PDB file of C-alpha atoms and ligand atoms in Angstrom:
ATOM      1  CA  MET A   1       0.000   0.000   0.000  1.00  0.00           C
ATOM      2  CA  SER A   2       1.435   3.395  -0.933  1.00  0.00           C
ATOM      3  CA  LYS A   3       2.224   5.900   1.785  1.00  0.00           C
ATOM      4  CA  GLY A   4      -0.160   8.726   2.610  1.00  0.00           C
ATOM      5  CA  MET A   5       0.441  12.367   3.260  1.00  0.00           C
ATOM      6  CA  PHE A   6       0.475  14.696   6.258  1.00  0.00           C
ATOM      7  CA  ILE A   7      -1.097  18.156   5.908  1.00  0.00           C
ATOM      8  CA  THR A   8      -1.333  20.586   8.828  1.00  0.00           C
ATOM      9  CA  PHE A   9      -3.564  23.639   9.343  1.00  0.00           C
ATOM     10  CA  GLU A  10      -2.158  26.505  11.372  1.00  0.00           C
ATOM     11  CA  GLY A  11      -2.898  30.061  12.409  1.00  0.00           C
ATOM     12  CA  ALA A  12      -3.982  32.137  15.387  1.00  0.00           C
ATOM     13  CA  ASP A  13      -7.270  31.425  17.157  1.00  0.00           C
ATOM     14  CA  GLY A  14     -10.233  32.534  15.038  1.00  0.00           C
ATOM     15  CA  CYS A  15      -8.271  32.427  11.756  1.00  0.00           C
ATOM     16  CA  GLY A  16     -10.785  30.095  10.076  1.00  0.00           C
ATOM     17  CA  LYS A  17      -8.476  27.095   9.651  1.00  0.00           C
ATOM     18  CA  SER A  18     -10.982  24.536  10.975  1.00  0.00           C
ATOM     19  CA  THR A  19     -13.552  25.613   8.352  1.00  0.00           C
ATOM     20  CA  GLN A  20     -10.947  25.218   5.592  1.00  0.00           C
ATOM     21  CA  LEU A  21      -9.914  21.821   6.947  1.00  0.00           C
ATOM     22  CA  SER A  22     -13.543  20.621   6.731  1.00  0.00           C
ATOM     23  CA  LEU A  23     -13.855  21.928   3.168  1.00  0.00           C
ATOM     24  CA  LEU A  24     -10.664  20.170   2.065  1.00  0.00           C
ATOM     25  CA  ASN A  25     -11.818  16.993   3.796  1.00  0.00           C
ATOM     26  CA  GLU A  26     -15.096  17.063   1.824  1.00  0.00           C
ATOM     27  CA  TYR A  27     -13.274  17.784  -1.430  1.00  0.00           C
ATOM     28  CA  LEU A  28     -10.769  14.956  -0.950  1.00  0.00           C
ATOM     29  CA  ALA A  29     -13.414  12.437   0.100  1.00  0.00           C
ATOM     30  CA  LYS A  30     -15.506  13.325  -2.991  1.00  0.00           C
ATOM     31  CA  ASN A  31     -12.438  12.792  -5.156  1.00  0.00           C
ATOM     32  CA  GLY A  32     -11.824   9.313  -3.795  1.00  0.00           C
ATOM     33  CA  PHE A  33      -8.917   9.964  -1.406  1.00  0.00           C
ATOM     34  CA  LYS A  34      -8.716   8.168   1.936  1.00  0.00           C
ATOM     35  CA  VAL A  35      -8.746  10.990   4.503  1.00  0.00           C
ATOM     36  CA  LEU A  36      -8.280  11.129   8.255  1.00  0.00           C
ATOM     37  CA  VAL A  37      -9.170  14.312  10.135  1.00  0.00           C
ATOM     38  CA  THR A  38      -7.497  14.892  13.462  1.00  0.00           C
ATOM     39  CA  ARG A  39      -6.287  17.662  15.767  1.00  0.00           C
ATOM     40  CA  GLU A  40      -3.853  18.799  18.428  1.00  0.00           C
ATOM     41  CA  PRO A  41      -4.223  19.050  21.301  1.00  0.00           C
ATOM     42  CA  GLY A  42      -6.532  16.196  22.110  1.00  0.00           C
ATOM     43  CA  ALA A  43      -7.471  13.930  19.218  1.00  0.00           C
ATOM     44  CA  LYS A  44      -8.791  11.182  21.514  1.00  0.00           C
ATOM     45  CA  GLY A  45      -8.171   9.123  24.647  1.00  0.00           C
ATOM     46  CA  LEU A  46      -5.332  10.459  26.794  1.00  0.00           C
ATOM     47  CA  GLY A  47      -5.067  13.462  24.466  1.00  0.00           C
ATOM     48  CA  GLU A  48      -8.578  14.579  25.438  1.00  0.00           C
ATOM     49  CA  ARG A  49      -7.549  14.671  29.107  1.00  0.00           C
ATOM     50  CA  LEU A  50      -4.451  16.735  28.246  1.00  0.00           C
ATOM     51  CA  ARG A  51      -6.585  19.072  26.116  1.00  0.00           C
ATOM     52  CA  ASP A  52      -8.944  19.648  29.014  1.00  0.00           C
ATOM     53  CA  ILE A  53      -6.035  20.649  31.279  1.00  0.00           C
ATOM     54  CA  LEU A  54      -4.449  22.849  28.609  1.00  0.00           C
ATOM     55  CA  LEU A  55      -7.614  24.763  27.769  1.00  0.00           C
ATOM     56  CA  ASN A  56      -9.543  24.753  31.043  1.00  0.00           C
ATOM     57  CA  TYR A  57      -7.213  24.431  34.032  1.00  0.00           C
ATOM     58  CA  ASP A  58      -7.655  27.660  35.975  1.00  0.00           C
ATOM     59  CA  GLY A  59      -4.619  27.517  38.291  1.00  0.00           C
ATOM     60  CA  GLU A  60      -1.068  28.561  37.512  1.00  0.00           C
ATOM     61  CA  VAL A  61       0.616  26.792  34.560  1.00  0.00           C
ATOM     62  CA  SER A  62       4.266  27.630  33.895  1.00  0.00           C
ATOM     63  CA  ASN A  63       5.293  28.243  30.284  1.00  0.00           C
ATOM     64  CA  ARG A  64       7.611  25.232  30.249  1.00  0.00           C
ATOM     65  CA  CYS A  65       4.954  22.985  31.765  1.00  0.00           C
ATOM     66  CA  GLU A  66       2.459  24.183  29.143  1.00  0.00           C
ATOM     67  CA  SER A  67       4.953  23.338  26.396  1.00  0.00           C
ATOM     68  CA  PHE A  68       5.569  19.845  27.729  1.00  0.00           C
ATOM     69  CA  LEU A  69       1.841  19.135  27.930  1.00  0.00           C
ATOM     70  CA  PHE A  70       1.382  20.089  24.258  1.00  0.00           C
ATOM     71  CA  LEU A  71       4.458  18.001  23.391  1.00  0.00           C
ATOM     72  CA  ALA A  72       3.218  15.002  25.389  1.00  0.00           C
ATOM     73  CA  ASP A  73      -0.092  15.154  23.542  1.00  0.00           C
ATOM     74  CA  ARG A  74       1.839  15.365  20.245  1.00  0.00           C
ATOM     75  CA  ALA A  75       4.001  12.313  20.935  1.00  0.00           C
ATOM     76  CA  GLN A  76       0.937  10.201  21.777  1.00  0.00           C
ATOM     77  CA  HIS A  77      -0.955  11.554  18.756  1.00  0.00           C
ATOM     78  CA  ILE A  78       1.872  10.835  16.295  1.00  0.00           C
ATOM     79  CA  ASP A  79       2.534   7.331  17.617  1.00  0.00           C
ATOM     80  CA  THR A  80      -1.045   6.123  17.937  1.00  0.00           C
ATOM     81  CA  ILE A  81      -2.946   8.006  15.212  1.00  0.00           C
ATOM     82  CA  VAL A  82      -0.908   9.943  12.624  1.00  0.00           C
ATOM     83  CA  LYS A  83       1.916   7.525  11.790  1.00  0.00           C
ATOM     84  CA  PRO A  84      -0.308   4.428  11.452  1.00  0.00           C
ATOM     85  CA  ALA A  85      -2.720   6.369   9.199  1.00  0.00           C
ATOM     86  CA  ILE A  86       0.047   7.640   6.915  1.00  0.00           C
ATOM     87  CA  GLU A  87       1.490   4.152   6.671  1.00  0.00           C
ATOM     88  CA  ASN A  88      -1.948   2.902   5.616  1.00  0.00           C
ATOM     89  CA  GLY A  89      -2.157   5.398   2.762  1.00  0.00           C
ATOM     90  CA  TYR A  90      -4.352   8.074   4.348  1.00  0.00           C
ATOM     91  CA  ILE A  91      -4.088  11.788   3.752  1.00  0.00           C
ATOM     92  CA  VAL A  92      -4.004  13.061   7.329  1.00  0.00           C
ATOM     93  CA  LEU A  93      -5.478  16.552   7.828  1.00  0.00           C
ATOM     94  CA  CYS A  94      -4.394  17.845  11.218  1.00  0.00           C
ATOM     95  CA  ASP A  95      -5.790  20.946  12.938  1.00  0.00           C
ATOM     96  CA  ARG A  96      -2.614  22.399  14.548  1.00  0.00           C
ATOM     97  CA  HIS A  97       0.734  20.677  15.032  1.00  0.00           C
ATOM     98  CA  THR A  98       4.413  21.561  15.654  1.00  0.00           C
ATOM     99  CA  ASP A  99       4.203  25.105  14.248  1.00  0.00           C
ATOM    100  CA  SER A 100       1.621  25.951  16.939  1.00  0.00           C
ATOM    101  CA  THR A 101       4.212  25.225  19.620  1.00  0.00           C
ATOM    102  CA  VAL A 102       6.811  27.357  17.833  1.00  0.00           C
ATOM    103  CA  ALA A 103       4.332  30.218  17.329  1.00  0.00           C
ATOM    104  CA  TYR A 104       2.537  30.106  20.724  1.00  0.00           C
ATOM    105  CA  GLN A 105       5.137  28.825  23.211  1.00  0.00           C
ATOM    106  CA  GLY A 106       8.160  30.121  21.264  1.00  0.00           C
ATOM    107  CA  TYR A 107       7.217  33.484  19.749  1.00  0.00           C
ATOM    108  CA  GLY A 108       4.171  34.048  22.021  1.00  0.00           C
ATOM    109  CA  ARG A 109       5.433  32.981  25.449  1.00  0.00           C
ATOM    110  CA  GLY A 110       9.076  33.729  24.630  1.00  0.00           C
ATOM    111  CA  LEU A 111      10.677  30.295  25.026  1.00  0.00           C
ATOM    112  CA  ASP A 112      13.804  29.549  22.991  1.00  0.00           C
ATOM    113  CA  ILE A 113      12.860  28.598  19.410  1.00  0.00           C
ATOM    114  CA  GLU A 114      15.825  26.273  18.832  1.00  0.00           C
ATOM    115  CA  ARG A 115      14.970  24.298  21.940  1.00  0.00           C
ATOM    116  CA  ILE A 116      11.348  24.049  20.884  1.00  0.00           C
ATOM    117  CA  ASN A 117      12.409  22.800  17.459  1.00  0.00           C
ATOM    118  CA  TYR A 118      14.493  20.129  19.158  1.00  0.00           C
ATOM    119  CA  LEU A 119      11.631  19.098  21.460  1.00  0.00           C
ATOM    120  CA  ASN A 120       9.169  19.057  18.564  1.00  0.00           C
ATOM    121  CA  ASP A 121      11.495  16.722  16.717  1.00  0.00           C
ATOM    122  CA  LEU A 122      11.604  14.452  19.758  1.00  0.00           C
ATOM    123  CA  ALA A 123       7.797  14.491  20.068  1.00  0.00           C
ATOM    124  CA  THR A 124       7.226  13.668  16.385  1.00  0.00           C
ATOM    125  CA  ASP A 125      10.080  11.180  16.167  1.00  0.00           C
ATOM    126  CA  GLY A 126      11.279  13.194  13.167  1.00  0.00           C
ATOM    127  CA  LEU A 127       8.030  13.039  11.186  1.00  0.00           C
ATOM    128  CA  LYS A 128       7.364  16.328   9.343  1.00  0.00           C
ATOM    129  CA  PRO A 129       4.227  17.591   7.613  1.00  0.00           C
ATOM    130  CA  ASN A 130       4.441  17.431   3.813  1.00  0.00           C
ATOM    131  CA  LEU A 131       2.421  20.622   3.525  1.00  0.00           C
ATOM    132  CA  THR A 132       1.278  23.281   5.993  1.00  0.00           C
ATOM    133  CA  PHE A 133      -1.302  26.027   5.512  1.00  0.00           C
ATOM    134  CA  VAL A 134      -1.020  29.137   7.673  1.00  0.00           C
ATOM    135  CA  PHE A 135      -4.239  31.161   7.687  1.00  0.00           C
ATOM    136  CA  ASP A 136      -3.226  34.727   8.349  1.00  0.00           C
ATOM    137  CA  VAL A 137      -5.557  37.355   9.812  1.00  0.00           C
ATOM    138  CA  ASP A 138      -4.979  40.537  11.786  1.00  0.00           C
ATOM    139  CA  VAL A 139      -5.459  40.157  15.519  1.00  0.00           C
ATOM    140  CA  ASP A 140      -8.592  42.365  15.704  1.00  0.00           C
ATOM    141  CA  THR A 141     -10.356  40.131  13.194  1.00  0.00           C
ATOM    142  CA  SER A 142      -9.280  36.905  14.866  1.00  0.00           C
ATOM    143  CA  MET A 143     -10.272  38.107  18.344  1.00  0.00           C
ATOM    144  CA  SER A 144     -13.673  39.279  17.127  1.00  0.00           C
ATOM    145  CA  ARG A 145     -14.217  35.835  15.561  1.00  0.00           C
ATOM    146  CA  VAL A 146     -13.324  34.148  18.864  1.00  0.00           C
ATOM    147  CA  GLY A 147     -15.942  36.240  20.725  1.00  0.00           C
ATOM    148  CA  SER A 148     -16.283  36.750  24.461  1.00  0.00           C
ATOM    149  CA  GLN A 149     -16.227  33.067  25.571  1.00  0.00           C
ATOM    150  CA  LYS A 150     -12.462  32.561  25.726  1.00  0.00           C
ATOM    151  CA  ASP A 151     -10.548  29.458  26.876  1.00  0.00           C
ATOM    152  CA  ARG A 152      -7.250  29.632  28.825  1.00  0.00           C
ATOM    153  CA  MET A 153      -5.108  30.128  25.701  1.00  0.00           C
ATOM    154  CA  GLU A 154      -7.494  32.565  24.022  1.00  0.00           C
ATOM    155  CA  SER A 155      -7.385  34.781  27.122  1.00  0.00           C
ATOM    156  CA  ALA A 156      -3.679  35.560  26.644  1.00  0.00           C
ATOM    157  CA  GLY A 157      -4.241  39.069  25.218  1.00  0.00           C
ATOM    158  CA  ILE A 158      -3.667  41.156  22.079  1.00  0.00           C
ATOM    159  CA  GLU A 159       0.096  41.540  22.490  1.00  0.00           C
ATOM    160  CA  PHE A 160       0.500  37.768  22.779  1.00  0.00           C
ATOM    161  CA  PHE A 161      -1.542  37.173  19.623  1.00  0.00           C
ATOM    162  CA  ASN A 162       0.460  39.745  17.678  1.00  0.00           C
ATOM    163  CA  LYS A 163       3.602  37.792  18.544  1.00  0.00           C
ATOM    164  CA  VAL A 164       1.930  34.513  17.567  1.00  0.00           C
ATOM    165  CA  ARG A 165       0.967  35.971  14.196  1.00  0.00           C
ATOM    166  CA  GLN A 166       4.498  37.275  13.568  1.00  0.00           C
ATOM    167  CA  GLY A 167       5.818  33.873  14.637  1.00  0.00           C
ATOM    168  CA  TYR A 168       3.805  32.091  11.955  1.00  0.00           C
ATOM    169  CA  LEU A 169       5.038  34.538   9.310  1.00  0.00           C
ATOM    170  CA  GLU A 170       8.645  33.904  10.409  1.00  0.00           C
ATOM    171  CA  ILE A 171       8.148  30.133  10.205  1.00  0.00           C
ATOM    172  CA  ALA A 172       6.782  30.528   6.660  1.00  0.00           C
ATOM    173  CA  LYS A 173       9.773  32.645   5.670  1.00  0.00           C
ATOM    174  CA  LYS A 174      12.162  29.981   6.927  1.00  0.00           C
ATOM    175  CA  GLU A 175      10.370  27.058   5.223  1.00  0.00           C
ATOM    176  CA  PRO A 176       8.640  28.427   2.112  1.00  0.00           C
ATOM    177  CA  ASP A 177       8.409  25.035   0.393  1.00  0.00           C
ATOM    178  CA  ARG A 178       6.423  23.440   3.184  1.00  0.00           C
ATOM    179  CA  VAL A 179       4.560  26.401   4.697  1.00  0.00           C
ATOM    180  CA  LYS A 180       2.055  28.370   2.601  1.00  0.00           C
ATOM    181  CA  VAL A 181       0.485  31.543   3.994  1.00  0.00           C
ATOM    182  CA  ILE A 182      -3.056  32.413   2.895  1.00  0.00           C
ATOM    183  CA  ASP A 183      -4.799  35.737   3.573  1.00  0.00           C
ATOM    184  CA  SER A 184      -7.701  34.588   5.693  1.00  0.00           C
ATOM    185  CA  THR A 185      -9.553  37.914   5.819  1.00  0.00           C
ATOM    186  CA  LEU A 186     -10.916  37.019   2.340  1.00  0.00           C
ATOM    187  CA  PRO A 187     -14.322  35.319   1.957  1.00  0.00           C
ATOM    188  CA  ILE A 188     -14.337  31.587   2.816  1.00  0.00           C
ATOM    189  CA  GLU A 189     -14.744  30.519  -0.852  1.00  0.00           C
ATOM    190  CA  ASP A 190     -11.753  32.602  -1.976  1.00  0.00           C
ATOM    191  CA  VAL A 191      -9.569  31.214   0.799  1.00  0.00           C
ATOM    192  CA  PHE A 192     -10.632  27.697  -0.193  1.00  0.00           C
ATOM    193  CA  GLU A 193      -9.743  28.352  -3.849  1.00  0.00           C
ATOM    194  CA  ARG A 194      -6.196  29.164  -2.682  1.00  0.00           C
ATOM    195  CA  VAL A 195      -6.128  25.984  -0.579  1.00  0.00           C
ATOM    196  CA  ILE A 196      -7.130  23.819  -3.541  1.00  0.00           C
ATOM    197  CA  SER A 197      -4.735  25.541  -5.905  1.00  0.00           C
ATOM    198  CA  ILE A 198      -1.808  25.035  -3.504  1.00  0.00           C
ATOM    199  CA  PHE A 199      -2.839  21.426  -2.881  1.00  0.00           C
ATOM    200  CA  LYS A 200      -2.992  20.667  -6.630  1.00  0.00           C
ATOM    201  CA  THR A 201       0.398  22.256  -7.238  1.00  0.00           C
ATOM    202  CA  PHE A 202       1.776  20.227  -4.356  1.00  0.00           C
ATOM    203  CA  LEU A 203       0.420  16.932  -5.798  1.00  0.00           C
ATOM    204  CA  LYS A 204       2.270  17.572  -9.057  1.00  0.00           C
TER     205      LYS A 204
HETATM  206  P1  TYD B   1      -8.402  24.937  19.993  1.00  0.00           P
HETATM  207  O1  TYD B   1      -9.742  25.068  20.640  1.00  0.00           O
HETATM  208  O2  TYD B   1      -8.092  23.695  19.262  1.00  0.00           O
HETATM  209  O3  TYD B   1      -8.167  26.222  19.145  1.00  0.00           O
HETATM  210  P2  TYD B   1      -8.421  26.452  17.647  1.00  0.00           P
HETATM  211  O4  TYD B   1      -9.860  26.108  17.407  1.00  0.00           O
HETATM  212  O5  TYD B   1      -8.091  27.906  17.470  1.00  0.00           O
HETATM  213  O6  TYD B   1      -7.447  25.534  16.980  1.00  0.00           O
HETATM  214  O7  TYD B   1      -7.327  25.224  21.120  1.00  0.00           O
HETATM  215  C1  TYD B   1      -6.027  24.974  20.969  1.00  0.00           C
HETATM  216  C2  TYD B   1      -5.294  26.102  21.655  1.00  0.00           C
HETATM  217  O8  TYD B   1      -4.008  25.632  22.045  1.00  0.00           O
HETATM  218  C3  TYD B   1      -5.071  27.287  20.752  1.00  0.00           C
HETATM  219  O9  TYD B   1      -5.227  28.473  21.505  1.00  0.00           O
HETATM  220  C4  TYD B   1      -3.625  27.162  20.347  1.00  0.00           C
HETATM  221  C5  TYD B   1      -2.997  26.453  21.514  1.00  0.00           C
HETATM  222  N1  TYD B   1      -1.818  25.624  21.186  1.00  0.00           N
HETATM  223  C6  TYD B   1      -0.573  25.997  21.679  1.00  0.00           C
HETATM  224  O10 TYD B   1      -0.438  27.027  22.351  1.00  0.00           O
HETATM  225  N2  TYD B   1       0.509  25.197  21.414  1.00  0.00           N
HETATM  226  C7  TYD B   1       0.414  24.043  20.695  1.00  0.00           C
HETATM  227  O11 TYD B   1       1.423  23.342  20.473  1.00  0.00           O
HETATM  228  C8  TYD B   1      -0.885  23.659  20.190  1.00  0.00           C
HETATM  229  C9  TYD B   1      -1.050  22.396  19.407  1.00  0.00           C
HETATM  230  C10 TYD B   1      -1.967  24.484  20.466  1.00  0.00           C
END
């Protein structure tokens, strides 16, 4: 059986990536691809427990502890869900992955980027996405999309989200072949046209 593919969806909260992931999932399924949709943090099982802590724990969480919880979730997710699916020929569409840790814990919280890259590599056992979409929106737009019901991460403030956004743009500059930035202030259909066009180019 031929190997599958690993595509990740990234961007600040409220950037619209989950909508685009669903649209690509529908498109691929209609076109006969085997697709698996998943997410970080918390795809299932142990991951769901970690997700609950990461998004809802209301006591103090140190920045390094937060990073390790995301990384622990990632290691479990890669080993038990992503790798087996890719080996069985699935296109895996993942809502957030390693670039979230670089953007949020690295650029956002200020932890050392090189160390995070190293830890990400440990958590993924060296597996890298084949293609990554970064959905870019200004912070005012993304925060207004999130609304007033914010989880622990979403409550981090405007300055934090500006750094996260800049972080994603830096990542894309460093890895232009893998990471494609799409202006996500455009209407949903226009953003999706870009997604499909990039995906088709990538398949060639
Ligand atoms: P989620 O509800 O999945 O957000 P979204 O719908 O925007 O994807 O919450 C995940 C939150 O966790 C989000 O605020 C980003 C954050 N996060 C990190 O800070 N680091 C990480 O490594 C990952 C995977 C997520």
